[in-house]
Amino acid sequence: MLALKICPEITGFLARQSRQGVILVSGTNGKTTTNNMLAQIMKKAGYRVVVNYEGANLITGVATALIKAADFKGKLEGDYAILEVDEAALPRIAQEVRPKMVIVTNFFRDQLDRYGEIDKTIAVLCGTLSKLPKTNLILNADDPLVAQFEKRTGLPVMYYGLGKHERVITASSGVKEAKFCPLCGTKLTYAYYHYGQIGNYYCTECGFARPQPWVEGFQVKIGHKTVDCLVSCPKGVVSLNLPVYGLYNLYNALAALTASLNLNLNLTAAISALQSYTPVIGRMERYNFQGKPVFLNLVKNPAGFNEGLAALLEMREKSDVYLAINDLDADGRDISWLWDVDFEKLADKKEYFNIFICTGTRGEEIALRLKYANLPVDKIKICANQKRAVKEVLSGIGKTAFLLTTYTALAPTEKFLMKIAQKERTYEAECVSSIS
Amino acid sequence: MKLNVCHLYPDLLNLYGDRGNVMAFKQRCSWRGININLFEVNLGEQINFKEMDFLFLGGGSDREQNLIAADLTQRTRDLKEAIEDGLVVLAICGGYQLLGKYYRTLDGKIISGLELLDFYTEAGLKRFTGNIVIEVILEDNIIQVVGFENHAGRTFLGQIYPLGRVLSGYGNNGKDNKEGVRYKNVFCSYLHGPLLPKNPMLADYLIATALKRRGQSYKLDFLNDSLELAAQKSMLKRLLK
C-alpha cells in the first residue's frame, strides 16, 4: 500500500468526505454480514454508500476500498462509508475516520496468536472509543463483553438483542469467554444462553446486567434455510423473515436494523431490504450437485464453528462432510481452538454422517479432533488434495453435502465447487457491490 | 482399574483448547478399559489432591490468571504434599508460570507464584508465538513433542530440570534452548496445541506413571495411533527440514 506510506492519514482524509459520516462495524463474528445488510438497507433507501470487501478489514483493506471509491483528485462521492473493521485495527481506524457510529457485534476467541488475549483488545478499544465524543454505539445487549462498552466509554448507546425462545439453553456446554462480570469480576448468573456467552445475564455483586434492548427479536423460528421472528422496537412490532440460516444471522440483521433506525430510516423499508438480503460468499451458501443440496460455510472460531455444526445437525439426514482447515496468517496460525469446538455433539448423532473428509494444511489435526470426539475412525478420512476432497464429498452417498472451511481454504474450495456444482440463487436480490 | 483426574478451573482456564489434554488423557484410558473419574474443580470448590492421580492446570488470560492465583494459594500446602507424594501434574502456559516463584510484569510489578518449583518468569515485549518442536527424554525413550506456543513470559529455571530441549521455536525464554519444567511427576510446558492428543507417547507416559504410583500394572495396551502420528508428523516435517 504505497498510498498509505506516502500519506498515512489517507484513510481519514477520504472517509471523512462521506457526506453523512462513517459507520464502522466491528466484533469477532458477523462483521461482514452486518456490514452488507446495513449497506443494503441504506442503498435501498436511496443513499450512496461505500463499503469495503469482506475480509479487507485491516487498515490497508479499508484504505484500498476508500481509494478505489475516490476519483483521481481524491474526491469521494458518497453519503455514508460503511466499513467492517477488524477489532485489532479499530483503534487506529476510529481515530482517523472519527466515525458517526460504531456497531459492535460480539467477542469470541479468534486468531489469538495475532492479538493476544481478548481482554486486552477490549481494553484498547474502549480506551480509543471513549475519546470520540461524537460517536454513537450500537451494541449487542446479550453479550456481556460488548454491553460493558457503555460504562467503559460513556458514549450514547442503542442496544439490540434477542428474547427467550424455544432453542435457548439453560446450562450451556458451549464456549464461554465471559463467565465473570467484566466490570467487577464476580461470576455472572445466566437466566439462559443463546450460544457461547450470549444470553440473559446479570451480576449479583455490582448489578451489571443485560440491558433492555431498544430493538429486540422474539418468537424466533429457525427453519431449514430461514429465520423468522417478531421484532419489537419503539416504532412498533413487525415480523422479520430472513432468507438466511442461523441465529447468528438474526443477530446481524438486528444490528443492521438498529443502526438504520438510529439513522432515522423507515422501519418498513429497512425490514423489506433485510428480507431480500443475499448472503455473501462463504456465509452458508447453497449449491446443487446433481440434485443434491450442497452447503458451504466459513468457520473462524469455536463459536462460529459450533453454529455451523448446529446447522449440520439441523439437516437431520445423512450427510457427507468436508472440513478444510488451514493455518496461514489469515486463518490464525494457532489452530488449538479446534479443541474448543463441540464436535462431541456430532458423535451423539453418528448415524447422520457418512464420512468426514479432512483437508487443508492442518487436515490431520481436524481428523484427530474428530477421533477424540468419539466419531468412528472409519468415518474419518484425510485427503491432502483439496480438489479431490471436494469431489469426494460431493459424490458421497449422503443426501446432502456440507463443506466447512477456514478463511484461506474458502476460495479454492469455492473454485472447485463452481466447476462441478451449480450455485443456487434462491432470492433474486441485488447484491451489494463494493462501491455504489 | 480406575484413575481420578482433576481438571482445575475448567471454567476459567479454557484458552487454546486446553481441555484437549484432559480429553486425550481420558480417552486413551477409556479405550484401554481404565475407568476415569473426572473432577472438574472451579473457584472455591473442595478437592483432595492426595486422592487424585492426574491433575491438569491450563492457561488463561490475565484476568483469569489473577482470579485463580488467589484461589490456588489457599491450596498450596495440599498441592505441595501431593506433588512430593508423586501426583502426576500437567501444567500449561499460565498454569505453568503459576507454579513458580513469581511473574514480573513489564512495569516491574511482582506477582507471586505458588513457589512450588524453582523458577521465575519475566514479561517480555515480544510474544513468543508459533509452532514448536522439543525433544523430551522419558526414561529410555527420546521423543519429539510438537505444539504451539504463545507467551509473553520468559521463564528462567533454577535448580530444576527442563521438560525438554528446543529443536524449533522459542521455548522457556528464547535463549537457553530449554522448554518447560520437570520435577518428580510434574510436567510443565508452554506447548498448547493441545499437547497430549498430538503426542500420544507423552500422554501414555503420564497414564503409566499415574498407574505405577498406585501400584497397578502400568504396561499399557497398544492403541492404533495412526491419526495421532499423522498430525504429529505433518508438523515435524514442516519444522525440522
XYZ file of C-alpha atoms in Angstrom:
677
model
C 0.000 0.000 0.000
C 2.108 2.802 -1.341
C -0.528 5.455 -0.751
C -0.627 4.627 2.936
C 3.103 5.091 3.196
C 3.088 8.392 1.336
C 0.060 9.684 3.132
C -0.698 7.781 6.323
C -3.773 9.906 7.007
C -5.355 8.961 3.692
C -7.953 6.714 5.319
C -9.242 9.506 7.494
C -8.983 12.083 4.725
C -11.103 10.022 2.353
C -13.555 8.561 4.829
C -14.409 11.910 6.365
C -15.579 13.171 2.970
C -18.632 10.944 3.075
C -21.404 13.490 3.497
C -23.374 11.849 6.283
C -20.486 10.148 8.035
C -18.655 6.926 8.600
C -20.115 3.814 10.201
C -17.742 1.143 11.482
C -18.757 -2.448 12.169
C -16.517 -4.466 14.466
C -16.526 -7.522 16.736
C -15.437 -11.117 16.249
C -18.228 -12.680 14.216
C -20.817 -11.196 11.881
C -18.910 -8.111 10.713
C -19.258 -8.824 7.004
C -22.904 -9.823 7.119
C -23.916 -6.930 9.373
C -21.991 -4.522 7.179
C -23.599 -5.771 3.988
C -27.077 -5.901 5.498
C -26.769 -2.311 6.630
C -25.360 -1.268 3.251
C -28.327 -2.946 1.565
C -30.802 -1.069 3.762
C -29.056 2.253 3.130
C -28.807 1.639 -0.582
C -32.478 0.772 -0.888
C -33.259 3.962 0.991
C -31.514 5.832 -1.809
C -28.198 6.638 -0.199
C -24.857 6.258 -1.916
C -22.660 4.070 0.192
C -19.045 2.986 0.094
C -18.276 -0.367 1.695
C -15.129 -2.481 1.934
C -14.865 -6.021 0.657
C -15.300 -8.910 3.042
C -12.166 -9.673 4.953
C -10.480 -6.459 3.777
C -10.908 -5.143 7.279
C -7.387 -4.308 8.326
C -6.035 -0.795 7.773
C -4.822 -1.477 4.230
C -8.093 -3.082 3.176
C -10.098 -0.150 4.453
C -7.767 2.314 2.732
C -7.995 0.340 -0.523
C -11.786 0.440 -0.506
C -11.754 4.200 0.006
C -9.087 4.870 -2.601
C -10.984 2.820 -5.147
C -14.135 4.772 -4.411
C -12.410 8.130 -4.820
C -11.789 9.890 -8.109
C -8.307 10.871 -9.272
C -8.469 14.153 -7.357
C -9.054 12.244 -4.155
C -12.702 13.239 -4.009
C -15.036 10.668 -2.557
C -18.648 10.598 -3.702
C -20.856 9.010 -1.114
C -23.348 9.681 1.646
C -22.089 7.022 4.008
C -18.937 4.955 4.297
C -19.900 1.659 5.952
C -16.759 -0.234 6.835
C -16.191 -3.533 8.564
C -13.093 -3.243 10.699
C -11.069 -5.887 12.447
C -11.233 -5.359 16.206
C -7.468 -5.009 16.440
C -7.394 -2.408 13.665
C -10.370 -0.455 15.029
C -8.448 1.832 17.429
C -6.288 3.299 14.659
C -9.056 3.472 12.074
C -11.529 5.010 14.521
C -9.034 7.724 15.458
C -8.534 8.594 11.818
C -12.057 8.484 10.465
C -13.922 9.742 13.576
C -16.987 7.562 12.976
C -20.543 8.743 13.415
C -21.451 5.290 14.631
C -19.704 2.096 15.735
C -21.537 -1.235 15.754
C -20.058 -3.962 17.972
C -21.397 -7.460 17.333
C -19.744 -9.862 19.804
C -16.415 -11.012 21.136
C -15.202 -14.573 20.761
C -11.823 -16.156 20.790
C -10.402 -15.597 17.329
C -6.915 -15.777 15.931
C -5.364 -15.353 19.330
C -1.848 -15.763 18.061
C -2.156 -12.455 16.290
C -3.697 -10.384 19.010
C -3.051 -11.919 22.384
C -5.949 -12.179 24.747
C -9.376 -10.749 24.241
C -9.390 -8.592 27.382
C -6.512 -6.525 26.108
C -8.222 -5.981 22.767
C -11.373 -4.800 24.543
C -9.451 -2.505 26.882
C -7.678 -0.810 23.964
C -10.958 -0.492 22.052
C -12.798 1.100 24.965
C -9.910 3.467 25.565
C -9.989 4.677 21.958
C -13.757 4.970 21.727
C -14.026 6.958 24.947
C -12.023 9.713 23.237
C -14.517 10.022 20.361
C -17.241 12.211 21.862
C -19.490 12.374 18.807
C -19.808 8.642 18.200
C -22.959 6.612 18.803
C -22.599 2.957 19.745
C -24.862 0.152 18.579
C -24.247 -2.749 20.954
C -25.330 -6.346 21.370
C -27.149 -6.381 24.712
C -26.816 -10.154 25.015
C -23.018 -10.240 25.063
C -21.637 -9.021 28.401
C -18.267 -8.344 26.789
C -19.977 -5.940 24.366
C -22.504 -4.444 26.800
C -19.688 -3.304 29.099
C -18.775 -0.708 26.431
C -21.479 1.689 27.646
C -19.897 2.087 31.094
C -16.360 1.928 29.803
C -16.738 4.545 27.059
C -19.503 6.799 28.358
C -20.865 7.123 24.810
C -24.567 7.165 23.866
C -25.700 3.587 23.229
C -28.532 1.829 21.469
C -28.887 -1.883 22.247
C -30.242 -4.760 20.228
C -30.853 -8.288 21.434
C -32.866 -11.467 21.323
C -35.502 -12.522 23.822
C -36.038 -16.024 25.149
C -37.095 -18.592 22.552
C -37.523 -22.353 22.226
C -33.878 -23.087 21.383
C -32.261 -21.337 24.368
C -30.022 -23.396 26.592
C -30.163 -23.140 30.336
C -26.870 -24.871 31.067
C -24.618 -24.125 28.166
C -21.840 -26.513 27.318
C -20.588 -24.144 24.679
C -17.539 -21.957 24.816
C -17.882 -19.066 27.183
C -15.491 -16.169 27.122
C -17.136 -14.272 29.891
C -18.403 -16.207 32.812
C -17.312 -13.396 35.017
C -18.640 -9.895 35.255
C -16.451 -7.739 33.010
C -16.865 -4.836 35.422
C -16.251 -6.394 38.842
C -15.054 -9.970 38.244
C -17.878 -11.752 40.071
C -19.352 -14.870 38.453
C -22.245 -13.925 36.196
C -25.621 -15.583 36.632
C -27.487 -16.567 33.462
C -31.248 -16.960 33.073
C -30.499 -18.586 29.700
C -27.913 -18.759 26.939
C -28.391 -18.396 23.180
C -24.906 -19.671 22.389
C -21.470 -19.153 23.907
C -21.693 -16.371 26.476
C -24.551 -14.714 24.566
C -27.699 -14.703 26.656
C -29.524 -13.132 29.577
C -27.009 -12.476 32.329
C -26.716 -10.444 35.491
C -24.127 -9.816 38.158
C -25.255 -10.348 41.735
C -22.442 -8.152 43.030
C -22.396 -4.893 41.068
C -25.753 -5.066 39.290
C -24.305 -5.182 35.763
C -26.980 -6.941 33.718
C -28.247 -7.442 30.193
C -29.655 -4.040 29.257
C -33.183 -3.908 27.905
C -32.684 -3.801 24.117
C -34.130 -0.920 22.149
C -34.689 -3.352 19.285
C -35.495 -6.908 20.375
C -36.278 -10.072 18.441
C -38.687 -12.605 19.941
C -40.735 -15.698 18.958
C -37.810 -16.917 16.902
C -38.375 -19.761 14.460
C -35.350 -21.322 12.797
C -36.201 -23.077 9.569
C -34.242 -25.067 7.041
C -32.733 -22.009 5.426
C -34.622 -19.166 7.001
C -35.062 -17.453 10.336
C -38.327 -15.799 11.276
C -39.118 -13.687 14.287
C -41.054 -10.721 15.559
C -39.156 -7.548 16.260
C -40.213 -5.066 18.855
C -38.881 -1.522 18.712
C -40.155 1.924 19.699
C -41.862 2.189 16.310
C -43.927 -0.932 16.941
C -43.858 -4.696 16.458
C -43.111 -6.086 12.998
C -42.372 -9.527 11.630
C -38.992 -10.291 10.053
C -38.413 -13.227 7.691
C -34.759 -13.603 6.857
C -33.678 -15.666 3.859
C -30.542 -16.850 5.663
C -29.875 -19.614 8.136
C -28.964 -19.366 11.778
C -29.394 -17.419 14.959
C -26.162 -15.538 14.386
C -27.540 -14.080 11.163
C -30.593 -12.900 13.038
C -28.250 -11.031 15.356
C -26.542 -9.466 12.347
C -29.899 -8.372 10.953
C -30.954 -6.871 14.302
C -27.670 -4.952 14.461
C -28.173 -3.549 10.956
C -31.817 -2.727 11.690
C -30.937 -0.914 14.915
C -28.270 1.109 13.131
C -30.672 2.120 10.386
C -33.364 3.123 12.886
C -30.766 5.148 14.744
C -30.207 6.993 11.463
C -33.966 7.642 11.256
C -34.636 5.337 8.336
C -38.091 3.964 7.669
C -38.815 0.739 9.587
C -40.879 -0.991 6.883
C -38.339 -0.181 4.190
C -35.482 -1.448 6.364
C -37.308 -4.732 7.067
C -38.030 -5.243 3.388
C -34.386 -4.607 2.475
C -33.291 -7.201 5.043
C -35.775 -9.731 3.719
C -34.245 -9.547 0.276
C -30.694 -9.937 1.525
C -28.390 -12.347 -0.339
C -25.637 -13.974 1.665
C -22.106 -13.157 0.583
C -19.538 -15.787 -0.213
C -18.921 -18.330 2.472
C -21.921 -17.499 4.612
C -23.908 -20.700 4.275
C -24.008 -20.600 0.509
C -26.129 -23.185 -1.259
C -25.111 -25.217 -4.292
C -26.670 -28.031 -6.234
C -24.760 -31.120 -7.315
C -26.831 -33.443 -9.497
C -29.923 -32.600 -7.494
C -28.187 -32.909 -4.140
C -28.110 -29.821 -1.897
C -24.596 -28.709 -1.006
C -23.790 -26.146 1.689
C -20.611 -24.122 2.044
C -19.804 -22.220 5.210
C -16.844 -20.289 6.559
C -15.624 -21.138 10.082
C -13.191 -18.955 12.001
C -13.516 -19.681 15.698
C -15.255 -22.021 18.167
C -18.489 -20.035 18.372
C -18.888 -19.826 14.597
C -17.896 -23.455 14.162
C -20.425 -24.560 16.781
C -23.135 -22.651 14.914
C -22.026 -24.387 11.707
C -22.285 -27.772 13.414
C -25.728 -26.864 14.755
C -26.816 -26.175 11.173
C -25.375 -29.521 10.142
C -27.317 -31.370 12.840
C -30.438 -29.449 11.901
C -30.446 -31.220 8.498
C -31.483 -34.472 10.158
C -30.484 -36.550 7.179
C -27.448 -38.471 6.056
C -24.644 -36.064 5.126
C -21.134 -36.136 3.792
C -18.922 -33.578 5.468
C -15.819 -31.761 4.235
C -13.609 -29.927 6.696
C -10.799 -27.767 5.298
C -8.534 -26.329 7.991
C -5.643 -24.073 7.044
C -3.222 -22.357 9.412
C -1.967 -19.460 7.316
C -1.776 -15.956 8.793
C -5.296 -15.004 7.753
C -6.717 -18.180 9.313
C -4.755 -17.763 12.522
C -1.626 -19.891 12.774
C -2.742 -21.390 16.057
C -5.415 -23.993 15.445
C -5.745 -25.183 19.048
C -9.215 -23.614 19.073
C -10.456 -26.686 17.175
C -10.351 -28.401 20.562
C -12.809 -25.826 21.919
C -15.399 -26.720 19.266
C -18.070 -29.164 20.438
C -17.611 -31.939 17.881
C -18.858 -34.269 20.623
C -22.372 -33.169 19.599
C -21.847 -34.862 16.234
C -20.891 -38.112 17.941
C -24.318 -38.200 19.593
C -25.824 -38.357 16.100
C -23.294 -40.611 14.351
C -25.962 -42.126 12.125
C -26.394 -38.800 10.292
C -22.863 -38.859 8.960
C -21.479 -40.919 6.171
C -17.935 -39.605 6.048
C -15.770 -36.723 7.217
C -13.220 -35.705 4.599
C -10.439 -33.749 6.286
C -8.211 -31.484 4.218
C -6.166 -28.274 4.348
C -2.717 -27.627 5.803
C -3.995 -28.957 9.135
C -6.261 -31.692 7.839
C -4.578 -34.221 10.110
C -5.349 -32.106 13.159
C -9.067 -31.870 12.457
C -9.146 -35.621 11.781
C -7.539 -36.211 15.175
C -10.005 -33.861 16.839
C -12.909 -35.884 15.405
C -11.371 -39.111 16.701
C -11.151 -37.737 20.245
C -14.758 -36.539 19.935
C -15.682 -40.229 19.629
C -16.550 -40.230 15.956
C -15.789 -43.628 14.404
C -12.301 -43.678 12.880
C -13.585 -45.451 9.779
C -15.715 -42.395 9.003
C -12.707 -40.062 9.151
C -10.596 -39.651 6.061
C -7.618 -37.387 5.422
C -7.315 -36.159 1.833
C -4.478 -33.688 1.274
C -5.597 -32.736 -2.225
C -8.404 -30.206 -1.815
C -9.784 -30.647 -5.296
C -10.096 -34.389 -4.850
C -11.567 -33.810 -1.388
C -14.319 -31.605 -2.835
C -15.100 -34.233 -5.477
C -15.194 -36.949 -2.891
C -17.580 -35.178 -0.562
C -19.975 -34.365 -3.411
C -20.036 -37.923 -4.668
C -20.718 -39.347 -1.212
C -23.824 -41.433 -0.556
C -25.397 -38.854 1.779
C -28.459 -36.805 0.863
C -26.610 -33.545 1.456
C -23.005 -32.423 1.415
C -21.679 -29.951 3.922
C -18.432 -28.048 3.443
C -16.872 -26.085 6.289
C -13.629 -24.221 5.663
C -11.335 -21.721 7.325
C -10.666 -18.386 5.654
C -7.887 -19.176 3.188
C -9.334 -22.574 2.277
C -12.619 -20.954 1.246
C -11.627 -19.544 -2.149
C -10.021 -22.760 -3.507
C -12.942 -24.801 -2.199
C -15.388 -22.468 -3.884
C -13.434 -22.603 -7.113
C -13.559 -26.413 -7.271
C -17.196 -26.375 -6.249
C -18.137 -23.923 -9.010
C -16.658 -26.277 -11.587
C -18.787 -29.266 -10.736
C -21.821 -27.914 -8.894
C -24.255 -25.100 -9.541
C -24.572 -22.170 -7.254
C -28.151 -21.590 -6.206
C -29.742 -18.197 -6.024
C -32.928 -18.642 -4.149
C -33.513 -14.952 -3.758
C -33.173 -12.589 -6.652
C -31.847 -9.654 -4.782
C -29.446 -7.048 -5.856
C -26.008 -7.780 -4.477
C -24.273 -5.023 -2.629
C -21.285 -4.092 -4.659
C -18.138 -2.728 -3.174
C -18.782 0.765 -4.459
C -22.057 2.313 -5.369
C -8.571 -50.104 37.144
C -9.601 -46.570 37.979
C -7.881 -43.194 37.900
C -9.026 -39.922 39.433
C -8.482 -36.994 37.102
C -8.713 -33.424 38.335
C -9.212 -30.606 35.840
C -8.546 -27.390 37.727
C -10.627 -24.345 36.816
C -12.008 -25.649 33.513
C -14.386 -22.655 33.538
C -11.586 -20.131 33.695
C -8.511 -21.668 32.156
C -10.110 -22.573 28.894
C -7.981 -20.826 26.310
C -6.218 -22.558 23.454
C -8.151 -25.814 23.532
C -6.507 -26.850 26.778
C -9.382 -29.182 27.530
C -7.993 -31.318 24.679
C -5.325 -32.517 27.113
C -7.921 -33.814 29.521
C -9.860 -35.350 26.610
C -6.755 -37.170 25.416
C -5.851 -38.490 28.875
C -9.413 -39.618 29.447
C -9.961 -41.205 26.031
C -6.663 -43.068 25.994
C -7.569 -44.539 29.374
C -11.098 -45.475 28.448
C -10.030 -47.101 25.153
C -7.960 -49.413 27.353
C -10.693 -50.132 29.846
C -9.202 -47.888 32.540
C -12.049 -46.056 34.254
C -11.738 -42.335 34.769
C -13.389 -40.291 37.474
C -13.250 -36.702 36.282
C -13.350 -33.947 38.903
C -13.838 -30.502 37.420
C -12.868 -28.113 40.171
C -13.757 -24.430 39.979
C -13.042 -21.461 42.243
C -13.746 -22.217 45.887
C -14.728 -25.854 45.334
C -13.280 -28.585 47.545
C -10.823 -31.170 46.276
C -8.386 -33.522 47.973
C -5.263 -33.573 45.820
C -3.948 -36.669 47.590
C -6.796 -38.728 46.192
C -6.062 -37.569 42.659
C -3.976 -39.463 40.108
C -3.676 -36.800 37.425
C -4.053 -33.073 37.755
C -4.364 -30.692 34.820
C -3.855 -26.948 35.047
C -4.208 -24.887 31.865
C -3.591 -21.302 30.821
C -5.871 -18.281 30.795
C -5.940 -14.574 30.131
C -4.551 -12.161 32.735
C -7.870 -11.519 34.432
C -8.500 -15.229 34.874
C -4.947 -15.817 35.967
C -5.348 -13.382 38.877
C -8.607 -14.981 39.990
C -7.125 -18.460 40.148
C -3.860 -17.373 41.759
C -5.861 -16.141 44.741
C -7.825 -19.387 44.936
C -4.900 -21.712 44.398
C -2.721 -20.001 47.002
C -5.052 -21.345 49.672
C -4.451 -24.867 48.417
C -0.674 -24.592 48.133
C 0.221 -26.825 51.052
C -2.099 -29.639 49.948
C -0.790 -29.431 46.431
C 2.834 -29.463 47.588
C 2.252 -32.584 49.657
C 0.544 -34.335 46.768
C 3.372 -33.405 44.398
C 6.000 -34.707 46.802
C 3.895 -37.876 47.037
C 4.172 -38.331 43.241
C 0.946 -36.833 41.900
C 1.110 -36.604 38.113
C 0.608 -32.966 37.115
C 0.468 -31.354 33.686
C 0.561 -27.551 33.791
C 0.470 -25.497 30.604
C 1.397 -21.877 29.938
C -0.269 -19.700 32.617
C -0.738 -22.768 34.808
C 2.955 -23.494 34.438
C 4.020 -19.952 35.359
C 1.840 -20.056 38.459
C 3.767 -22.969 39.990
C 6.995 -20.954 40.025
C 8.302 -18.226 42.307
C 6.926 -15.130 40.641
C 5.914 -13.362 37.450
C 7.366 -9.923 36.864
C 5.238 -7.694 34.646
C 6.681 -5.198 32.174
C 6.240 -2.322 34.600
C 8.162 -4.207 37.271
C 5.224 -5.411 39.352
C 5.899 -8.752 41.038
C 3.028 -11.252 41.070
C 3.871 -14.080 43.481
C 3.546 -17.634 42.304
C 2.882 -20.664 44.490
C 6.646 -21.125 44.889
C 6.321 -24.866 44.445
C 9.061 -25.118 41.839
C 12.400 -23.345 41.418
C 11.881 -20.959 38.505
C 10.645 -17.434 37.797
C 9.080 -15.650 34.845
C 9.528 -12.146 33.467
C 7.284 -10.462 30.923
C 8.933 -9.652 27.603
C 7.947 -7.135 24.964
C 7.527 -9.527 22.081
C 5.208 -12.513 22.345
C 6.790 -15.830 21.515
C 4.270 -17.252 19.099
C 4.463 -20.156 16.705
C 4.743 -23.856 16.169
C 7.405 -25.574 18.232
C 9.183 -28.927 18.460
C 11.037 -30.094 21.547
C 12.943 -33.234 22.412
C 11.945 -34.940 25.641
C 13.640 -37.811 27.430
C 11.187 -40.242 29.012
C 13.285 -42.859 30.797
C 14.672 -44.935 27.910
C 12.877 -43.100 25.131
C 13.869 -39.885 23.440
C 10.772 -38.452 21.793
C 9.912 -35.400 19.751
C 6.981 -33.390 21.024
C 5.087 -30.850 18.881
C 2.833 -27.979 19.854
C 2.118 -24.283 19.564
C 3.482 -21.669 21.933
C 2.091 -18.214 22.628
C 3.546 -16.450 25.638
C 4.985 -13.077 26.565
C 6.604 -14.534 29.699
C 10.251 -15.584 29.731
C 10.847 -18.363 32.221
C 14.236 -18.990 33.796
C 14.939 -22.208 35.695
C 16.860 -22.503 38.958
C 17.946 -25.863 40.326
C 15.411 -27.812 38.327
C 15.288 -29.809 35.087
C 13.569 -28.582 31.959
C 10.942 -30.793 30.313
C 12.925 -30.836 27.108
C 15.258 -29.196 24.641
C 14.006 -26.867 21.892
C 14.553 -28.170 18.369
C 12.495 -25.447 16.658
C 10.738 -22.500 18.301
C 11.391 -20.313 21.367
C 10.804 -22.401 24.496
C 11.102 -21.013 28.024
C 12.859 -17.769 27.186
C 14.138 -17.883 23.599
C 17.714 -18.019 24.857
C 18.780 -21.177 26.677
C 17.025 -23.719 24.455
C 15.164 -25.149 27.430
C 11.451 -25.832 27.367
C 9.192 -26.399 30.342
C 9.982 -27.911 33.686
C 10.134 -31.438 35.014
C 10.059 -32.160 38.738
C 9.117 -35.602 40.136
C 5.877 -36.319 38.242
C 5.146 -32.698 37.467
C 5.333 -31.745 33.801
C 5.159 -28.066 32.881
C 5.235 -26.676 29.369
C 4.413 -23.708 27.176
C 3.130 -26.084 24.498
C -0.556 -25.973 23.956
C -1.875 -27.191 20.694
C -3.137 -29.055 22.714
C -0.170 -31.096 23.835
C -1.382 -34.611 24.652
C -3.537 -35.566 21.638
C -0.715 -34.991 19.154
C 1.932 -36.514 21.393
C 0.499 -39.887 22.359
C 3.777 -41.202 23.793
C 3.830 -38.392 26.321
C 0.144 -38.940 27.106
C 0.756 -42.643 27.680
C 3.788 -41.905 29.819
C 1.607 -39.764 32.099
C -1.007 -42.532 32.300
C 1.604 -45.210 33.023
C 3.240 -43.031 35.679
C -0.116 -42.476 37.376
C -0.836 -46.228 37.380
C 2.629 -47.084 38.654
C 2.245 -44.695 41.572
C -0.859 -46.624 42.650
C 0.964 -49.935 42.360
C -1.117 -51.000 39.346
C 0.081 -52.687 36.190
C 1.470 -49.947 34.024
C 2.060 -51.877 30.847
C -0.448 -50.186 28.561
C -2.397 -51.946 25.806
C -1.416 -50.974 22.270
C -3.593 -48.384 20.545
C -3.709 -47.595 16.856
C -2.212 -44.104 16.807
C -2.081 -43.543 13.074
C -4.128 -40.303 13.200
C -2.148 -39.016 16.186
C 1.138 -39.702 14.468
C -0.083 -38.232 11.181
C -0.886 -34.951 12.958
C 2.482 -35.009 14.695
C 4.452 -35.899 11.586
C 2.914 -33.170 9.445
C 4.279 -30.627 11.931
C 7.668 -32.341 12.332
C 8.019 -32.380 8.564
C 7.274 -28.694 8.381
C 9.596 -27.590 11.187
C 12.547 -29.983 11.016
C 13.778 -29.920 7.480
